[in-house]
Coordinates of C-alpha atoms in Angstrom, one line a residue:
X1 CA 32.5 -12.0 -41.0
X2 CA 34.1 -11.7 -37.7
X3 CA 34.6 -15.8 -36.3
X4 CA 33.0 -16.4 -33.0
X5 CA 34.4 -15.8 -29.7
X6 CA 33.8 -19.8 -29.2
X7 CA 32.7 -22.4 -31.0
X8 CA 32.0 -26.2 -29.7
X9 CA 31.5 -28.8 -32.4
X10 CA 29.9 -32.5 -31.5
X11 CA 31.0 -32.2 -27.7
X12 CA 30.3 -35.4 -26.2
X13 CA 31.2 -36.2 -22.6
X14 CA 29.9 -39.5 -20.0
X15 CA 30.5 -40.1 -16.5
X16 CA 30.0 -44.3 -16.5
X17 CA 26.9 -44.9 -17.5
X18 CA 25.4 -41.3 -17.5
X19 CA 25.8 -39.0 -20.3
X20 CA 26.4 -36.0 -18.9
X21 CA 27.1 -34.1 -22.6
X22 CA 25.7 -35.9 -26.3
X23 CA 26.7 -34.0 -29.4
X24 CA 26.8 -30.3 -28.8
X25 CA 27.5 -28.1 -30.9
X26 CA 27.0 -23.8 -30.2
X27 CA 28.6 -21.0 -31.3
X28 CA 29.0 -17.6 -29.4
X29 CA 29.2 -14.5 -30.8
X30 CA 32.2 -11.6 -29.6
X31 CA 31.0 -8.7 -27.4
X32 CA 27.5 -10.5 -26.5
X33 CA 26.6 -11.8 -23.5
X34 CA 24.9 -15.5 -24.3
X35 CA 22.9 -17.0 -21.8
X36 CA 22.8 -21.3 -21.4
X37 CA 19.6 -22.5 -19.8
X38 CA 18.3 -25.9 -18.7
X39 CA 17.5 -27.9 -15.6
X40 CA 19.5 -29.1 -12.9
X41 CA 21.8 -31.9 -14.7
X42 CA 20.6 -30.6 -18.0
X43 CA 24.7 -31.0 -18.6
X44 CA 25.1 -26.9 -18.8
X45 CA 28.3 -26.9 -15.8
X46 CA 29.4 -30.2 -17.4
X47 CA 29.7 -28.1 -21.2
X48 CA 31.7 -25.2 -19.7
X49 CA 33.7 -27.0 -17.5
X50 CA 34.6 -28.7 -20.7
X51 CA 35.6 -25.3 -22.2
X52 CA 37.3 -24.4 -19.5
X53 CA 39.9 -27.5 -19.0
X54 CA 38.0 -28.8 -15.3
X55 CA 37.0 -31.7 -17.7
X56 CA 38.5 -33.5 -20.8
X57 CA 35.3 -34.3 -23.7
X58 CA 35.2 -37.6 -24.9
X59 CA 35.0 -36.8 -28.5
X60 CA 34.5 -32.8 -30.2
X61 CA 36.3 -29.8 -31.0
X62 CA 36.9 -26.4 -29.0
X63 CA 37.4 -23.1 -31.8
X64 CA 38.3 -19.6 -29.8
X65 CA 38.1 -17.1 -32.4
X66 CA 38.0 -19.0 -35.2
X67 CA 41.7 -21.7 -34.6
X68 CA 41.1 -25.0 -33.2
X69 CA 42.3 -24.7 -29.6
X70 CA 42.8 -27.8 -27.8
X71 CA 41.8 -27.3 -24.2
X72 CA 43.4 -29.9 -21.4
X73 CA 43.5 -28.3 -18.4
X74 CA 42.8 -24.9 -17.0
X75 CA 46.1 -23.3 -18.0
X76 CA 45.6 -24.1 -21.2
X77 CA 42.2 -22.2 -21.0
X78 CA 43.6 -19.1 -19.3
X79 CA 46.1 -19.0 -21.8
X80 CA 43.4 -19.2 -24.6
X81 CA 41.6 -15.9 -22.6
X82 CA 39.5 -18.2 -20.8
X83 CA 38.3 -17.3 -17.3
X84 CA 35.4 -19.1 -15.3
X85 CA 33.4 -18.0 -11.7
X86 CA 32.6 -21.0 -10.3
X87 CA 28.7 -21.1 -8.7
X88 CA 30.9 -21.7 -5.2
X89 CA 34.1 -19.4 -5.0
X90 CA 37.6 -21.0 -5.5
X91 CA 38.8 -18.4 -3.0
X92 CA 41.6 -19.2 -0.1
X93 CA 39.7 -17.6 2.8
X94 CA 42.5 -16.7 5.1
X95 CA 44.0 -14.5 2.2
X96 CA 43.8 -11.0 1.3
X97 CA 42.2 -10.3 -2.1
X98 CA 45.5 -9.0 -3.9
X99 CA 47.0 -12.8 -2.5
X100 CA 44.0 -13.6 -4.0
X101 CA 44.5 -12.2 -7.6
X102 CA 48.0 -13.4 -8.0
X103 CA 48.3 -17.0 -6.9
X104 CA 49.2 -19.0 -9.1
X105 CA 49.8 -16.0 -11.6
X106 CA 52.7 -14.5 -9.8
X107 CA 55.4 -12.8 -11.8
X108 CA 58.6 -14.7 -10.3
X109 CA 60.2 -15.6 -7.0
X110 CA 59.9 -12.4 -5.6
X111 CA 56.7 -11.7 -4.3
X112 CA 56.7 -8.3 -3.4
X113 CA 56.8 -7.5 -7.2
X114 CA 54.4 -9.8 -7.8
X115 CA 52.0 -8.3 -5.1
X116 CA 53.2 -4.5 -6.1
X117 CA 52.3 -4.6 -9.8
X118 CA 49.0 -6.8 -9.1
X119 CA 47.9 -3.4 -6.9
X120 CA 48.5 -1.5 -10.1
X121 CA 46.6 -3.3 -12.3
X122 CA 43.6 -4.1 -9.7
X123 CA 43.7 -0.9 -9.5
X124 CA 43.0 0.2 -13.0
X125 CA 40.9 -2.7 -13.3
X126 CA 38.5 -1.9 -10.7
X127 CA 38.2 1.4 -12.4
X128 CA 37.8 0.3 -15.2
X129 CA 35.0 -1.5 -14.5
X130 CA 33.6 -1.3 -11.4
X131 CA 35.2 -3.4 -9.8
X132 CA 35.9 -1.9 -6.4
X133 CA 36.8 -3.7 -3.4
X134 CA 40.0 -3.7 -0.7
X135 CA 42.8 -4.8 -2.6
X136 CA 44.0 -5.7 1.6
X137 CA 40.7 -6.8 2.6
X138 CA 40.7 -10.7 3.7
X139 CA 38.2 -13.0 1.7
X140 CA 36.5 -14.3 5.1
X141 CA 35.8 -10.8 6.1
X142 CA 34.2 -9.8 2.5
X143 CA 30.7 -10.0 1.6
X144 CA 29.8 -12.6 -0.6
X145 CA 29.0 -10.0 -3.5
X146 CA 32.7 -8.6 -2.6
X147 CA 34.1 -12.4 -3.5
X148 CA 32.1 -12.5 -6.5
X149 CA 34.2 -9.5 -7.6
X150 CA 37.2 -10.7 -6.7
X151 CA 36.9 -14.0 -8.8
X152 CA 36.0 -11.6 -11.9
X153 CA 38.8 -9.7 -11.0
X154 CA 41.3 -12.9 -11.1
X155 CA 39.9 -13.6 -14.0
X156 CA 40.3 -10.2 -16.1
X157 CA 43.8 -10.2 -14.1
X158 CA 44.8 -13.2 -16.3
X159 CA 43.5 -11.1 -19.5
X160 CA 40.6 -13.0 -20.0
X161 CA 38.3 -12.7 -23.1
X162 CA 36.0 -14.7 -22.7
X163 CA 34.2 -14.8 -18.9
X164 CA 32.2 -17.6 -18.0
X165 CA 30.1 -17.5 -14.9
X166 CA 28.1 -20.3 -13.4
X167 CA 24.9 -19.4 -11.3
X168 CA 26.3 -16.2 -10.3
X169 CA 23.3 -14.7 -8.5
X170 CA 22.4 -18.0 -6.8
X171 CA 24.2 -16.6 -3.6
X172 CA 23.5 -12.9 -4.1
X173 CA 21.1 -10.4 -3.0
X174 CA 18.8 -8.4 -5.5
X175 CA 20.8 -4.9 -4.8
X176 CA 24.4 -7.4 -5.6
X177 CA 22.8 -8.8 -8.0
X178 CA 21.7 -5.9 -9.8
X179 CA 25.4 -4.2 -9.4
X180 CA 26.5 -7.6 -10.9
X181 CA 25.1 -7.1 -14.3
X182 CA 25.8 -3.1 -14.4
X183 CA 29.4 -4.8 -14.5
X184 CA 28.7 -7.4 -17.3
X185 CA 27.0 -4.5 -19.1
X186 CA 30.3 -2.6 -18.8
X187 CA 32.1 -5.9 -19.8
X188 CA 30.2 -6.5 -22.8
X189 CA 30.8 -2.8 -23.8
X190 CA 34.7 -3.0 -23.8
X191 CA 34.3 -5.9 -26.1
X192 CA 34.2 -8.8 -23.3
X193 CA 32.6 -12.3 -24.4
X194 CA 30.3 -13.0 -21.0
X195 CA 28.4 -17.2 -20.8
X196 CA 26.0 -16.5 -18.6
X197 CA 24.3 -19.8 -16.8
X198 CA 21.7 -19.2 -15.0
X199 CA 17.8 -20.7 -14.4
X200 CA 16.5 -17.2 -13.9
X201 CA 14.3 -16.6 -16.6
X202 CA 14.4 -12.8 -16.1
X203 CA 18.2 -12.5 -16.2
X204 CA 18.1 -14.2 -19.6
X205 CA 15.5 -11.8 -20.9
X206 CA 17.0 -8.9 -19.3
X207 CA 20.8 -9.2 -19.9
X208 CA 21.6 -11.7 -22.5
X209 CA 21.6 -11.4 -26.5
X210 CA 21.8 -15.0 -27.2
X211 CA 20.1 -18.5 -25.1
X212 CA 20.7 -21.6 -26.0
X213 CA 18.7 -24.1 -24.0
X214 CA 19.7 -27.6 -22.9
X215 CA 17.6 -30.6 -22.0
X216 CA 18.9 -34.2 -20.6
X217 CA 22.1 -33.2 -21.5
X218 CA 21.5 -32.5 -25.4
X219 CA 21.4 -28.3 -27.6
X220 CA 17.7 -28.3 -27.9
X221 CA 17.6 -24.6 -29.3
X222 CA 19.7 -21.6 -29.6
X223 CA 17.4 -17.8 -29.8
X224 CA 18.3 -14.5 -30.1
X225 CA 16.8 -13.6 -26.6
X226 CA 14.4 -10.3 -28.4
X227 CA 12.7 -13.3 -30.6
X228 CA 11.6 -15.5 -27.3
X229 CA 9.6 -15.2 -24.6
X230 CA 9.8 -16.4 -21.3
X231 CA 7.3 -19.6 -21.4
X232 CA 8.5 -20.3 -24.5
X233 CA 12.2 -21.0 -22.9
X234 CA 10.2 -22.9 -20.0
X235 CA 9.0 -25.0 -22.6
X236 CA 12.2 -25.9 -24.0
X237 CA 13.8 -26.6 -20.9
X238 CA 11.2 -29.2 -19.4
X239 CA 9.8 -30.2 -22.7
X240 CA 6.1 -29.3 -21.4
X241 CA 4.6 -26.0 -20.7
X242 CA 5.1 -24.9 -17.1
X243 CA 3.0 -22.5 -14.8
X244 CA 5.2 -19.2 -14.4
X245 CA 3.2 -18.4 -11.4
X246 CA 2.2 -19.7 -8.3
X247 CA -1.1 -21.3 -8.4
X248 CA -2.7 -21.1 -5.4
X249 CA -6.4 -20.3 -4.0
X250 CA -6.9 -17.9 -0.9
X251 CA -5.7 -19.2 2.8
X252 CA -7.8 -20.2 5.0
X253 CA -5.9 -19.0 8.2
X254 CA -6.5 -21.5 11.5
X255 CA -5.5 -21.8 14.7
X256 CA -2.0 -20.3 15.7
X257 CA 0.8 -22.7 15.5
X258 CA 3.6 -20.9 15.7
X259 CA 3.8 -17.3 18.6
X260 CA 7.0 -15.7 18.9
X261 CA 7.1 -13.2 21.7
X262 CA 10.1 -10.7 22.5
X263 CA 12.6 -12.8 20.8
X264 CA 16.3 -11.9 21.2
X265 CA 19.3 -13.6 19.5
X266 CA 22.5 -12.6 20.1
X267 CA 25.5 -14.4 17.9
X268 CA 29.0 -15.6 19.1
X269 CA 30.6 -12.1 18.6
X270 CA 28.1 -10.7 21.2
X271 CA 26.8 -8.8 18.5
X272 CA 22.6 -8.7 18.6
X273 CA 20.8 -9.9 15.4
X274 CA 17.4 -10.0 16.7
X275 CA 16.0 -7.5 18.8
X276 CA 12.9 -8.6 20.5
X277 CA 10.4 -9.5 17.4
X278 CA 6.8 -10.4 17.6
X279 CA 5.5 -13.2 15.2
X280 CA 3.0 -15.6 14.8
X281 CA 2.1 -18.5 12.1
X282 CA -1.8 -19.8 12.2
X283 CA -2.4 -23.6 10.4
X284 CA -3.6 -23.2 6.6
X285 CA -1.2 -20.4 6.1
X286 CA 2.2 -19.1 4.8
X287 CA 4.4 -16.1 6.1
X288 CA 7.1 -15.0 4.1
X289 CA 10.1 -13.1 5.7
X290 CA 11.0 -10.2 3.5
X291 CA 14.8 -8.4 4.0
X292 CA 18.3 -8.1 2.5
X293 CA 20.6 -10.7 3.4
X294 CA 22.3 -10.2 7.0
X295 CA 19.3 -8.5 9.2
X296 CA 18.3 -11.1 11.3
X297 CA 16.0 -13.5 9.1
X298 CA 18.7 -16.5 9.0
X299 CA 19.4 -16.2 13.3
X300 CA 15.6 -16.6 13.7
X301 CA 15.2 -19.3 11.5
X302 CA 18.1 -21.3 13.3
X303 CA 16.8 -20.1 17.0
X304 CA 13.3 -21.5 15.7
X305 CA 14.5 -24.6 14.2
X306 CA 17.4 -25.2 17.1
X307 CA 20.2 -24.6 15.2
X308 CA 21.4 -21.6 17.2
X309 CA 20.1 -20.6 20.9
X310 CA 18.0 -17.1 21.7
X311 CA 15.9 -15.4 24.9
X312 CA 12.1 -15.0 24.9
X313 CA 9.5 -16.9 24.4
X314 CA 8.5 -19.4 20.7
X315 CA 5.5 -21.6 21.7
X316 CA 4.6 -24.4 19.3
X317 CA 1.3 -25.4 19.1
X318 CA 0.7 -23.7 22.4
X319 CA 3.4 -25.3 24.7
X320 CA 6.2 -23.6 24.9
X321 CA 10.1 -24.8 23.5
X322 CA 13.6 -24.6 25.1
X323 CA 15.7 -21.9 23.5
X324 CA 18.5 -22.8 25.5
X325 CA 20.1 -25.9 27.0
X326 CA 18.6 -29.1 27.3
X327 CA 15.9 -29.7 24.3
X328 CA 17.1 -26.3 22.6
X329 CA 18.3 -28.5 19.6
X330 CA 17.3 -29.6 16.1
X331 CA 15.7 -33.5 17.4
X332 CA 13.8 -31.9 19.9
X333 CA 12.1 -29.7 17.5
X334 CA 11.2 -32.3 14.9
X335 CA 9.6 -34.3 18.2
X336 CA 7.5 -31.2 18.7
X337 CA 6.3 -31.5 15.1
X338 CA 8.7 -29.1 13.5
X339 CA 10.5 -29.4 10.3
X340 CA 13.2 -27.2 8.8
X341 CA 14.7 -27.1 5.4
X342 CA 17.9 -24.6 6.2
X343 CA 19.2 -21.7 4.0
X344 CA 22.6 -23.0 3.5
X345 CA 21.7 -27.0 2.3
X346 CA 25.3 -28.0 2.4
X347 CA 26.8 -27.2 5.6
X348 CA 22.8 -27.6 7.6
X349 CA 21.2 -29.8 5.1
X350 CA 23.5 -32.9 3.7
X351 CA 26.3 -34.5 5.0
X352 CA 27.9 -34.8 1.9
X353 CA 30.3 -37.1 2.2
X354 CA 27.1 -39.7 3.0
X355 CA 24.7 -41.3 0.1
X356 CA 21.6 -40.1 -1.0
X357 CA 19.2 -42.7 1.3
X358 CA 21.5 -41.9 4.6
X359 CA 20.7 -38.2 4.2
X360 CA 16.9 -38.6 3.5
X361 CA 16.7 -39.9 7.2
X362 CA 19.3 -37.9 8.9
X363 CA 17.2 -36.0 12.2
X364 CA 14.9 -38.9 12.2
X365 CA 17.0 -41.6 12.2
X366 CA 15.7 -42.6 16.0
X367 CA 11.7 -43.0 14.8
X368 CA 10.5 -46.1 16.3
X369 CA 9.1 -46.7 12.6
X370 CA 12.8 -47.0 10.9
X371 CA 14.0 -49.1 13.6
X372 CA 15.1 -52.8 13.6
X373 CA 15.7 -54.2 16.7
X374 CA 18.9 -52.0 18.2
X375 CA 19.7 -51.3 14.5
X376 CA 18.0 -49.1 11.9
X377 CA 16.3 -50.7 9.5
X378 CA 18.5 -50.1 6.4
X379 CA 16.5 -51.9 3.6
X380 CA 13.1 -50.0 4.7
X381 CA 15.0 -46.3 4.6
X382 CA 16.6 -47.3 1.2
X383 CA 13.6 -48.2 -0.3
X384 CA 12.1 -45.1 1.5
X385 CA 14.9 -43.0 0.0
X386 CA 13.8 -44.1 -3.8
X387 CA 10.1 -43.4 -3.8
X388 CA 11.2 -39.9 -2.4
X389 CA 13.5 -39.1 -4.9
X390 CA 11.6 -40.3 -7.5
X391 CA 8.4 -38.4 -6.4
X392 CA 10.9 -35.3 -6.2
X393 CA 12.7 -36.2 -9.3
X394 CA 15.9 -36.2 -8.0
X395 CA 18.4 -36.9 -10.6
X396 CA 20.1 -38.8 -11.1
X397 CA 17.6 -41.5 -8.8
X398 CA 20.3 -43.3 -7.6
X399 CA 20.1 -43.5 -3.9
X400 CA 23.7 -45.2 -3.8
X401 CA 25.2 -41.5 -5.0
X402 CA 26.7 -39.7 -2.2
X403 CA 25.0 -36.3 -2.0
X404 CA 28.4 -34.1 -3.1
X405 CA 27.5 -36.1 -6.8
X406 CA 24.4 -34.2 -7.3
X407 CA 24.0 -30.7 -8.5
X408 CA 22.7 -28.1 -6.0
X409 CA 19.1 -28.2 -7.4
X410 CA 19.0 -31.7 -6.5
X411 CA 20.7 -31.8 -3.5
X412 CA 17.8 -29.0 -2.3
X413 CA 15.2 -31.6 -3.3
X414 CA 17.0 -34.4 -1.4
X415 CA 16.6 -32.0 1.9
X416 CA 12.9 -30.9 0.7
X417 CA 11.4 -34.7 0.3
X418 CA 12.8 -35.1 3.7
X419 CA 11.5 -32.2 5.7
X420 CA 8.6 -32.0 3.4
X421 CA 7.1 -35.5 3.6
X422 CA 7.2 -36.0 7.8
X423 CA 3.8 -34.4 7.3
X424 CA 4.7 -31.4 10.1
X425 CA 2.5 -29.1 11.5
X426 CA 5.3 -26.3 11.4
X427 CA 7.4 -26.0 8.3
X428 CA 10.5 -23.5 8.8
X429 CA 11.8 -23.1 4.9
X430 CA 15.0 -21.2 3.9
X431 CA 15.6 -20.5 0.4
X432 CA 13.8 -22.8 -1.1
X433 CA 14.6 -22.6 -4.4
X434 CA 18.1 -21.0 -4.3
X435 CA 20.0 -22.7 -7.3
X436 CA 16.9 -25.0 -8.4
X437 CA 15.8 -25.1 -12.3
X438 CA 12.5 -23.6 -13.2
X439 CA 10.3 -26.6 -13.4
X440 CA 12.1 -28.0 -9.9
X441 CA 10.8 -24.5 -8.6
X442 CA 7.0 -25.1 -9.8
X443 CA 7.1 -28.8 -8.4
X444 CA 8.8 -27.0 -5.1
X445 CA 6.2 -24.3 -4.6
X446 CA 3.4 -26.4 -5.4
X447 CA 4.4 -28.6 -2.3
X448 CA 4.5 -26.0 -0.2
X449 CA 1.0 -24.6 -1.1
X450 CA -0.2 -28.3 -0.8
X451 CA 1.1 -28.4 2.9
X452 CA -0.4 -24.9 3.7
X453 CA -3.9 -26.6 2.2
X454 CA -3.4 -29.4 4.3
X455 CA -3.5 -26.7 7.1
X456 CA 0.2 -26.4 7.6
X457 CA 2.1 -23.7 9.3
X458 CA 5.2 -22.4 7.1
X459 CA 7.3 -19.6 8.1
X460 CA 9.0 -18.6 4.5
X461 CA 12.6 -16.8 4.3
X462 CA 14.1 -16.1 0.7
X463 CA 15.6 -13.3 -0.8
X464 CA 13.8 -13.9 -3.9
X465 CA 11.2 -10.7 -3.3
X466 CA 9.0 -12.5 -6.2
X467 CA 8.7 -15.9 -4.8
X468 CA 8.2 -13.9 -0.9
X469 CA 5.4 -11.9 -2.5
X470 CA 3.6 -15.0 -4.5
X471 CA 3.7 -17.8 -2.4
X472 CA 3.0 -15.5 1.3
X473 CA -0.5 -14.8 2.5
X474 CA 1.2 -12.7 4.7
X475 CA 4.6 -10.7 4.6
X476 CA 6.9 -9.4 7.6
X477 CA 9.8 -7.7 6.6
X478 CA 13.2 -7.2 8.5
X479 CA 15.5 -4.7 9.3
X480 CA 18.3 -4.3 11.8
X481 CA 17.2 -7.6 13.4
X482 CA 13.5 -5.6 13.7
X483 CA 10.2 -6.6 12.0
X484 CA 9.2 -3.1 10.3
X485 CA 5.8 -4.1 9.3
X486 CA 3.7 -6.4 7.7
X487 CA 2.3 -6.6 4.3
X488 CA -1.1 -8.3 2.8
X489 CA 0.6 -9.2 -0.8
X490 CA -2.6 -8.3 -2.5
X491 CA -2.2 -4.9 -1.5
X492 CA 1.6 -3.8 -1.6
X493 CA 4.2 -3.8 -4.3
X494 CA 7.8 -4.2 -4.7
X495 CA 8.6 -0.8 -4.4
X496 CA 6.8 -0.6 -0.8
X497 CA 8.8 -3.6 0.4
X498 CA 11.9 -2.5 -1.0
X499 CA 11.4 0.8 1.3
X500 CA 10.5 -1.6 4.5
X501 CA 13.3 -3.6 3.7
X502 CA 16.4 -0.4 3.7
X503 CA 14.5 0.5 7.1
X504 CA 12.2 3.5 5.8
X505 CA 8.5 3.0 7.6
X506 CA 7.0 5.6 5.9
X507 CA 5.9 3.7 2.8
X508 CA 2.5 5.7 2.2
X509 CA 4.2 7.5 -1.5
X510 CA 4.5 3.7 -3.0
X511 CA 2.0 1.7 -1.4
X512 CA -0.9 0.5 -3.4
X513 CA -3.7 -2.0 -3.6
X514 CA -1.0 -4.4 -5.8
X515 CA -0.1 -2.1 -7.7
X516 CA 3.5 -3.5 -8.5
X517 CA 5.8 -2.0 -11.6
X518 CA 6.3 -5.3 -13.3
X519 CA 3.6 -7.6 -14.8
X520 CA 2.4 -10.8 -13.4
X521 CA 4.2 -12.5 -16.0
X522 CA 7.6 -10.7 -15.0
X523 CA 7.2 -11.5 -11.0
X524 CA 7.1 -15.0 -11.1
X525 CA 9.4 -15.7 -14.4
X526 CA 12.5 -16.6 -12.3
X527 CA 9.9 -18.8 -9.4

């Protein structure tokens, strides 16, 4: 019998008192793509990091291909045919992508060899498999797709075997996504070894051979993917059956909250990304913001929640709010009753050099109700901080932990308890479940719905086309910095967006009364 590609026996590893890792054992096959599942701080990064030298196990054994390899740091996994994509890039962003591919690997002194016979083999490598992208191009000026490439392409440039990639569609759009695994695909057919992590249920269905599942940092199962099912891996991940669909009843729409009129932004380049849009929110009610990545949806959400400045008119509850100047900004929105969970949660959301309880009050730090004299009142907001995080299950629950310590699921629930729980009458939501596990994403959604019952106004923006179409009673979808229509999700499909979305208006060949290509079941497997 051919010896596995990898093979981890008893891996134990603790960080103080937590036990990030207890026992694991799992064994990968060669040429397969194996998928590891579990929920945030299920101990999944925490395994591979293991494998690939970031982190040294406390006790256990590492086999590639059948020797006992030890594994102490990341050369010594690169030499063993190890290479890992990190969930956020390890990229120098003031360097071209061949600088890029060679530091650290170069073949002497001389850099121009170096950089002359890394073109060659990018070159063949991108042919290869895909892989294309401006060998001169500078990473800062590259899509974020584009860097995902390059960090494969560092990786095979270092004759790696064995390709480990960590959340790689948590920053991608559906089309990058989908060109993502027609690489893998090619991977796994030249004989690659591909760990896929991921919390997307589809993508493990879809693309893997093999899942083994992790729970509280312990191998609760290992499948071959054709044998499971979707709930049945929802199971094993939370240890309780979990709702792989939005449960919600019909909206009952109210007055208007939020009325954009003839909104214009226009960014620092002088480029415009919104051209004059039309949009309105009513109480009870959720609009979802369908569109690739990069057409205006992320400029309107930081216009609206006073993060960036724009021309027009936004009126709030019927009075109307700065867009520029004095009370254009973030405070003077949340006085008006506006919250705003931001699409990128650590450069908006956290400061994450601060704990856990100094973040949960950041933007409302000057309420009259956290106040103690001239000084905040530091005991109330810490004991604040823990009921949150407990009712979000943020974990670890330690308030003390500064929010950098936390995996990206929970630091997304840190910024959700707090935007979620000032009870606003306008919630502005980016992304909300980008990188969270799938029983974080039915505990997320459910809030949401509970705030729309509550008569809420939420303005939605993900690039998650399942979660837009299941949690919005009403769709708009952007192009161009335009709004190209709007959508009753009861009677469109994915196909119909998809068409709004690249710009095309005449939908009427794909439209239908719901009639999408995909099964409930499939639409709201990944949240």
């Amino acid at each position: 019998m051919t010896a596995p590609a990898i093979e981890l026996k008893g891996i134990s590893k603790a960080f103080g008192p937590v036990q990030a890792n207890k026992d694991i054992s799992i064994s990968v096959q060669p040429g397969t793509i194996h998928g590891i599942i579990g929920e945030n701080g299920a101990g999944k990064s925490t395994l591979m990091s293991i494998l690939y030298g970031f982190y040294k196990a406390d006790a256990g054994e590492i086999f590639i291909k059948g020797q006992k390899t030890p594994i102490p740091d990341s050369q010594a996994a690169i030499s063993a045919g190890i290479g890992m994509v990190f969930q956020h890039f390890k990229l120098v962003e003031n360097f071209t992508v061949l600088e890029n591919i060679i530091l650290g690997a170069e073949d002497g002194a001389m850099l121009n060899t170096s950089l002359g016979n890394a073109r060659r083999e990018l070159k063949h490598l991108a042919d290869e498999y895909g892989l294309n992208v401006d060998p001169d191009a500078v990473i800062e000026n590259l899509s974020v797709g584009h860097q995902q490439r390059v960090e494969i392409l560092k990786a095979l440039y270092r004759k790696a075997e064995i390709l480990i990639l960590d959340e790689p569609t948590g920053v991608l759009t559906p089309a990058e996504a989908d060109q993502l695994f027609r690489i893998l695909d090619r991977l796994r057919e030249e004989g690659k070894t591909i760990i896929l992590i991921t919390h997307k249920l589809r993508e493990i269905m879809e693309y893997t051979d093999t899942v083994s599942v992790m729970r509280r940092g312990q191998m609760t199962a290992t499948v071959k993917t054709k044998e499971t099912s979707p709930e049945e891996l929802a199971e094993l991940m939370v240890g309780r059956k979990v709702l792989l669909r939005v449960d919600k009843k019909p909206a009952e729409p109210g007055v208007t909250i939020l009325d954009v009129q003839g909104l214009r932004v226009v960014d620092d380049a002088g480029v415009e990304r919104v051209k004059g849009i039309d949009l309105n929110v009513r109480a009870g009610e959720i609009v979802g913001i369908a569109g690739v990545a990069g057409n205006g949806q992320s400029e309107l959400l930081e216009v609206l929640g006073g993060y960036a400045e724009g021309t027009g008119t936004i009126l709030v509850n019927g009075e109307p709010i700065p867009l520029s100047g004095h009370g254009a900004d973030g405070q003077a929105r949340r006085a008006t009753g506006v919250s705003h969970v931001p699409e990128d949660r650590q450069r908006e959301g956290l400061i994450m050099e601060f704990s856990a309880w100094e973040n949960t009050v950041f933007g409302y730090h000057l309420e009259p109700e956290i106040q103690n004299g001239v000084l905040m009142d530091n005991k109330a907001i810490y004991e604040d901080a823990e009921a949150k995080m407990e009712r979000f299950d943020v974990r670890p629950p330690d308030p003390k932990l500064a929010a950098k310590n936390f995996s990206g699921g929970n630091q997304q629930k840190i910024v959700l308890a707090r935007e979620i729980e000032r009870n606003p009458d306008l919630l502005l939501i980016g992304q909300p479940t980008r990188g969270v596990d799938i029983g974080a994403i039915e505990f997320i959604h459910q809030q949401i719905v509970n705030l729309r019952d509550q008569g809420k106004a939420i303005l939605l923006v993900s690039v998650e086309l399942d979660e837009i179409m299941s949690l919005s009673d009403r769709i708009a979808v952007m192009f161009d910095g335009h709004i190209m229509g709007e959508r009753d999700p009861a009677h469109t499909n994915e196909k119909e967006l998809g068409l709004l979305m690249a710009g095309i208006t005449d939908t009427s060949a794909v439209a239908g009364n719901g009639g999408n290509d995909t099964t409930e079941q499939e639409v709201h497997a990944d949240g």
